[in-house]
Coordinates of C-alpha atoms in Angstrom, one line a residue:
M157 CA 0.0 0.0 0.0
S158 CA 1.4 3.3 -1.0
S159 CA 1.3 6.2 1.4
L160 CA 1.9 9.9 1.6
R161 CA 5.2 10.9 3.1
L162 CA 5.9 14.3 4.6
R163 CA 9.3 15.6 5.4
L164 CA 9.2 17.5 8.7
C165 CA 12.2 19.5 9.9
L166 CA 12.6 20.5 13.5
L167 CA 14.9 23.4 14.4
L168 CA 17.1 22.5 17.3
L169 CA 19.3 25.0 19.1
L170 CA 19.0 27.5 16.3
P171 CA 21.1 28.3 14.3
I172 CA 23.2 25.2 15.1
A173 CA 21.2 22.3 13.9
I174 CA 18.2 21.2 11.9
S175 CA 16.9 17.7 12.4
C176 CA 14.6 16.2 9.8
V177 CA 12.3 13.2 10.2
T178 CA 10.0 11.4 7.7
V179 CA 6.3 11.0 8.8
T180 CA 4.2 8.4 6.9
L181 CA 0.5 9.2 6.5
T182 CA -1.7 6.4 5.1
D183 CA -5.2 7.4 3.9
L184 CA -6.4 4.0 2.7
P185 CA -7.9 1.5 5.3
A186 CA -6.4 -1.9 6.0
F187 CA -8.7 -5.0 5.9
R188 CA -8.6 -8.5 7.3
E189 CA -8.3 -11.3 4.8
A190 CA -11.7 -12.8 3.9
P191 CA -12.1 -16.6 4.1
A192 CA -12.1 -18.6 0.9
F193 CA -15.6 -19.3 -0.4
R194 CA -16.0 -22.4 -2.5
N195 CA -18.6 -23.7 -4.8
G196 CA -21.1 -26.3 -3.8
R197 CA -21.3 -29.7 -5.5
E198 CA -24.2 -28.4 -7.7
C199 CA -21.9 -25.7 -9.2
S200 CA -20.1 -26.1 -12.5
R201 CA -16.8 -24.3 -12.0
T202 CA -15.9 -22.2 -15.0
A203 CA -12.9 -20.0 -15.3
W204 CA -13.3 -16.5 -16.8
S205 CA -10.8 -14.3 -18.5
P206 CA -11.1 -10.8 -19.9
S207 CA -10.0 -12.2 -23.3
D208 CA -12.9 -14.6 -23.5
R209 CA -14.9 -14.0 -26.7
E210 CA -18.0 -16.0 -25.8
H211 CA -20.7 -15.3 -23.2
N212 CA -20.8 -17.9 -20.5
P213 CA -24.2 -18.0 -18.8
S214 CA -22.9 -19.8 -15.7
I215 CA -20.8 -16.9 -14.7
I216 CA -22.4 -14.0 -12.7
H217 CA -20.9 -10.6 -13.5
I218 CA -21.1 -7.8 -10.9
A219 CA -19.9 -4.2 -11.5
M220 CA -19.0 -1.8 -8.7
T221 CA -17.0 1.4 -8.5
L222 CA -13.8 1.5 -6.4
D223 CA -12.3 4.5 -4.7
A224 CA -10.7 5.5 -1.4
I225 CA -13.8 7.2 0.1
Y226 CA -16.2 4.3 -0.3
L227 CA -13.6 1.5 -0.2
R228 CA -14.8 0.1 3.1
G229 CA -18.3 -0.1 1.8
S230 CA -17.2 -1.8 -1.4
V231 CA -15.2 -4.4 0.6
A232 CA -18.2 -5.2 2.8
G233 CA -20.4 -5.5 -0.3
V234 CA -18.1 -8.0 -2.0
F235 CA -17.8 -10.0 1.2
S236 CA -21.6 -10.1 1.6
V237 CA -22.1 -11.4 -2.0
L238 CA -19.5 -14.1 -1.6
Q239 CA -20.8 -15.2 1.8
H240 CA -24.4 -15.8 0.5
A241 CA -23.6 -17.0 -3.0
S242 CA -24.4 -20.7 -3.8
C243 CA -21.6 -20.7 -6.4
P244 CA -19.2 -18.0 -5.2
E245 CA -16.3 -19.1 -7.5
N246 CA -18.6 -18.4 -10.4
V247 CA -18.9 -14.7 -9.5
V248 CA -16.7 -12.2 -11.3
F249 CA -16.3 -8.6 -10.1
H250 CA -15.7 -5.7 -12.5
F251 CA -14.4 -2.7 -10.5
I252 CA -14.4 0.7 -12.1
A253 CA -11.7 3.1 -10.7
T254 CA -9.9 6.2 -11.7
H255 CA -6.1 6.1 -12.1
R256 CA -5.7 7.8 -8.7
R257 CA -4.5 5.1 -6.3
S258 CA -5.6 2.3 -8.7
A259 CA -2.4 0.3 -7.9
D260 CA -3.1 0.6 -4.1
L261 CA -6.8 -0.4 -4.6
R262 CA -5.7 -3.5 -6.6
R263 CA -3.4 -4.6 -3.9
I264 CA -6.0 -4.2 -1.2
I265 CA -8.6 -6.2 -3.2
S266 CA -6.0 -8.9 -3.9
S267 CA -4.9 -9.2 -0.3
T268 CA -8.4 -9.1 1.2
F269 CA -9.9 -11.5 -1.3
P270 CA -7.0 -13.7 -2.5
Y271 CA -9.4 -16.1 -4.3
L272 CA -11.5 -13.5 -6.0
T273 CA -11.8 -13.3 -9.8
Y274 CA -11.9 -9.7 -10.7
Q275 CA -10.8 -7.0 -13.2
I276 CA -10.2 -3.3 -12.6
Y277 CA -11.1 -0.9 -15.4
H278 CA -9.9 2.7 -15.7
F279 CA -12.5 5.4 -15.8
D280 CA -11.4 8.8 -17.1
P281 CA -13.1 11.5 -15.0
N282 CA -12.7 14.0 -17.9
L283 CA -15.3 11.9 -19.8
V284 CA -18.1 13.5 -17.6
R285 CA -16.5 16.4 -15.7
S286 CA -17.7 19.0 -18.2
K287 CA -21.2 17.4 -18.2
I288 CA -21.8 17.4 -14.5
S289 CA -23.6 20.2 -12.7
S290 CA -23.8 20.6 -9.0
S291 CA -26.6 18.8 -7.1
I292 CA -28.1 18.8 -3.6
R293 CA -25.2 16.8 -2.2
R294 CA -21.5 16.9 -3.1
A295 CA -21.1 13.2 -3.1
L296 CA -23.6 12.9 -6.0
D297 CA -21.4 15.1 -8.2
Q298 CA -18.3 12.9 -8.2
P299 CA -17.3 11.7 -11.7
L300 CA -17.1 8.1 -10.6
N301 CA -20.8 8.3 -9.6
Y302 CA -21.5 8.5 -13.4
A303 CA -19.3 5.5 -14.3
R304 CA -22.4 3.2 -14.4
I305 CA -23.4 5.1 -17.6
Y306 CA -20.3 3.7 -19.4
L307 CA -20.3 0.0 -18.3
A308 CA -21.2 -1.1 -21.9
D309 CA -18.0 0.7 -23.1
L310 CA -15.7 -0.4 -20.3
L311 CA -16.6 -4.1 -19.9
P312 CA -15.5 -6.7 -22.5
I313 CA -18.0 -7.3 -25.4
A314 CA -18.5 -10.9 -24.2
V315 CA -20.0 -9.7 -21.0
R316 CA -23.6 -9.4 -22.2
R317 CA -25.2 -9.0 -18.8
V318 CA -24.1 -7.4 -15.6
I319 CA -25.5 -6.5 -12.1
Y320 CA -24.5 -3.1 -11.0
F321 CA -24.2 -2.5 -7.3
D322 CA -23.5 0.7 -5.4
S323 CA -20.7 0.6 -2.7
D324 CA -23.0 1.2 0.3
L325 CA -25.0 -2.0 0.3
V326 CA -24.8 -5.6 1.5
V327 CA -26.5 -8.7 -0.1
V328 CA -28.1 -11.1 2.3
D329 CA -29.4 -13.7 -0.2
D330 CA -28.0 -15.7 -3.1
V331 CA -27.2 -13.2 -5.9
A332 CA -27.9 -15.9 -8.5
K333 CA -31.6 -15.3 -7.8
L334 CA -31.2 -11.7 -9.0
W335 CA -29.0 -12.7 -11.9
R336 CA -31.6 -15.1 -13.3
I337 CA -34.4 -12.7 -13.7
D338 CA -35.9 -12.5 -17.2
L339 CA -35.4 -9.0 -18.6
R340 CA -37.5 -9.8 -21.6
R341 CA -37.4 -6.9 -24.0
H342 CA -36.0 -4.5 -21.4
V343 CA -32.5 -3.1 -21.1
V344 CA -32.7 -2.7 -17.3
G345 CA -34.3 -4.6 -14.5
A346 CA -34.7 -3.0 -11.0
P347 CA -37.1 -2.7 -8.1
E348 CA -39.4 0.1 -9.2
Y349 CA -42.0 2.2 -7.4
C350 CA -44.9 3.3 -9.7
H351 CA -46.6 5.9 -7.5
A352 CA -43.8 8.4 -7.8
N353 CA -44.4 12.2 -8.1
F354 CA -42.0 13.2 -10.9
T355 CA -42.6 16.8 -10.0
N356 CA -40.1 16.4 -7.2
Y357 CA -37.4 15.2 -9.5
F358 CA -37.3 18.0 -12.0
T359 CA -37.2 21.8 -11.8
S360 CA -39.8 24.3 -12.9
R361 CA -37.8 25.0 -16.0
F362 CA -38.2 21.4 -17.0
W363 CA -42.0 21.4 -16.6
S364 CA -42.4 24.8 -18.3
S365 CA -40.8 23.4 -21.5
Q366 CA -43.1 21.5 -23.7
G367 CA -40.1 19.8 -25.4
Y368 CA -38.6 18.6 -22.1
K369 CA -41.7 17.4 -20.3
S370 CA -42.9 15.6 -23.5
A371 CA -40.1 13.1 -22.8
L372 CA -42.3 11.7 -19.9
K373 CA -45.6 11.9 -21.8
D374 CA -47.6 8.6 -21.6
R375 CA -44.9 7.1 -19.4
K376 CA -45.8 5.4 -16.1
P377 CA -44.4 7.6 -13.2
C378 CA -42.1 4.8 -12.0
Y379 CA -39.1 5.6 -9.9
F380 CA -36.2 3.2 -9.5
N381 CA -33.0 3.5 -7.6
T382 CA -29.9 3.1 -9.9
G383 CA -27.8 1.6 -7.1
V384 CA -29.1 -1.9 -8.0
M385 CA -29.6 -2.7 -11.7
V386 CA -29.5 -5.8 -13.8
I387 CA -28.4 -4.6 -17.2
D388 CA -28.5 -6.2 -20.7
L389 CA -25.3 -4.7 -22.1
G390 CA -26.0 -6.0 -25.6
K391 CA -29.3 -4.1 -25.8
W392 CA -27.7 -1.1 -24.1
R393 CA -25.1 -1.0 -26.9
E394 CA -27.7 -1.6 -29.6
R395 CA -30.0 1.2 -28.4
R396 CA -27.2 3.7 -27.8
V397 CA -28.3 4.3 -24.3
T398 CA -25.1 6.0 -23.2
V399 CA -25.6 8.7 -25.9
K400 CA -29.2 9.3 -24.7
L401 CA -28.1 9.7 -21.1
E402 CA -25.3 12.1 -22.1
T403 CA -27.7 14.2 -24.1
W404 CA -29.8 14.8 -21.0
M405 CA -26.7 15.6 -19.0
R406 CA -25.7 18.2 -21.5
I407 CA -29.2 19.8 -21.4
Q408 CA -28.9 19.8 -17.6
K409 CA -25.6 21.6 -17.8
R410 CA -27.1 24.4 -19.9
H411 CA -30.6 24.7 -18.4
R412 CA -30.7 23.2 -14.9
I413 CA -33.7 20.8 -15.3
Y414 CA -33.1 18.6 -12.2
E415 CA -31.3 18.5 -8.8
L416 CA -30.4 14.9 -8.1
G417 CA -27.1 13.9 -9.7
S418 CA -27.1 10.9 -12.0
L419 CA -30.7 9.6 -11.3
P420 CA -32.9 12.0 -13.4
P421 CA -31.2 11.1 -16.7
F422 CA -32.0 7.4 -16.0
L423 CA -35.6 8.3 -15.2
L424 CA -35.9 10.3 -18.5
V425 CA -34.6 7.4 -20.5
F426 CA -36.0 4.4 -18.6
A427 CA -39.0 5.4 -16.4
G428 CA -41.9 3.1 -17.2
D429 CA -39.6 0.9 -19.3
V430 CA -37.9 -1.2 -16.6
E431 CA -38.4 -4.9 -15.9
P432 CA -39.8 -5.0 -12.4
V433 CA -37.7 -6.8 -9.8
E434 CA -39.0 -7.7 -6.3
H435 CA -38.6 -4.9 -3.8
R436 CA -36.6 -7.3 -1.5
W437 CA -33.6 -6.7 -3.8
N438 CA -33.2 -3.0 -2.9
Q439 CA -34.2 -2.1 0.6
H440 CA -32.9 1.4 -0.1
G441 CA -32.8 4.7 1.8
L442 CA -31.2 3.3 4.9
G443 CA -28.7 6.2 4.9
G444 CA -31.6 8.6 5.3
D445 CA -32.3 11.6 3.1
N446 CA -29.6 13.4 1.1
L447 CA -29.4 16.4 3.5
E448 CA -29.8 15.1 7.1
G449 CA -29.0 11.3 6.9
L450 CA -31.5 10.5 9.7
C451 CA -32.2 6.9 10.8
R452 CA -34.8 5.0 8.8
N453 CA -36.6 1.7 9.2
L454 CA -36.9 -1.2 6.7
H455 CA -39.7 -1.1 4.2
P456 CA -42.4 -3.8 4.9
G457 CA -41.7 -7.2 3.3
P458 CA -38.8 -9.7 2.9
V459 CA -35.2 -8.5 2.5
S460 CA -32.5 -9.8 0.1
L461 CA -30.4 -6.6 -0.1
L462 CA -29.8 -3.7 2.3
H463 CA -28.9 -0.4 0.8
W464 CA -27.6 2.7 2.7
S465 CA -28.4 5.1 0.0
G466 CA -28.7 8.7 1.3
K467 CA -26.3 10.8 3.3
G468 CA -25.6 8.5 6.3
K469 CA -23.1 5.6 5.8
P470 CA -23.0 2.8 8.3
W471 CA -19.2 2.7 8.7
L472 CA -19.1 6.4 9.5
R473 CA -21.9 6.2 12.0
L474 CA -20.5 3.1 13.7
D475 CA -17.0 4.8 14.0
S476 CA -18.5 7.9 15.5
R477 CA -20.4 5.7 18.0
R478 CA -23.7 7.2 16.8
P479 CA -25.1 4.3 14.8
C480 CA -28.6 3.9 13.6
P481 CA -30.3 0.6 14.7
L482 CA -30.1 -0.9 11.2
D483 CA -26.3 -0.2 11.0
S484 CA -25.8 -3.3 13.1
L485 CA -27.0 -5.4 10.0
W486 CA -24.0 -4.0 8.0
A487 CA -21.4 -4.5 10.7
P488 CA -20.9 -8.3 10.3
Y489 CA -19.6 -7.7 6.8
D490 CA -17.1 -5.0 7.8
L491 CA -13.6 -6.4 7.3
F492 CA -11.9 -3.2 8.4
R493 CA -8.8 -3.9 10.5
Y494 CA -8.9 -1.6 13.5
S495 CA -5.7 -0.4 15.0
P496 CA -5.1 -1.4 18.6
L497 CA -5.4 1.4 21.2
I498 CA -2.1 0.4 22.7
S499 CA 0.7 -0.8 20.5
D500 CA 3.0 -3.5 21.8
S501 CA 5.7 -2.6 19.3

């Protein structure tokens, strides 16, 4: 793990001597090694390589972003998937990262999950930096938050389907159940909520323009959270979805038609045209709202995935000793290696 080194000089008995020491500051967390998760007898073990040219339906592909700020959440998410998977050796992770600290991130993933099959892809922030406008929360404006738009360009062409997961969730069920849903004619599958009030997602400028609001005409007002999506990358490429999303981002940059980061473009392209997935696969909003991050309860019904979307993140609240009750459900997947209070070295 690389670290930041500062050269500090202490002036001793001026002007006779100057003593210099090197102080090492590490800003990436350390993690315990996860156990090896092995396939059950019913699994057909199949190796995967980025150079594969044919789609292999027995392999489950999961995409996540990887950065220093949300690294602890990403590690917990990966651990949770492997722990509950019926065929964990058939799960391949595709991590999207910027060049900054990418070598360190790779070493952390390899040392924490020595048996994991994964690939890291470089995402250039300049691809979206000029298209992003400020939203209601700074975290929503980070370029990597928009990387999900470019999965079809980043991942190998043989990867025809992928599950996209945010870095603030844990899976408490076999991910193969989510993987096997039938997308039918749709590009995206996700839990959706069809009593949404789209007035809340777009500005008055959007609703005052006949051209803009016509994009939602005759569409079901169905909201879906983009932190959990099953994506048909083949259809995404065929229908040039990335171009459509970028078009709305450029309009937003010029005319300010929404406030919520990367979500509204997805609603403008996909609202009412998503394959419904059981709500159990995204118990979202556990991080509270985007401004206060207050504690929230689970939605009614069964749970397969817990998602701390919103301002509050469980690892921050646990460390500050001000956790919400549901943060205890995230804690068992936290592989963070705490430093001892008293060192014996």
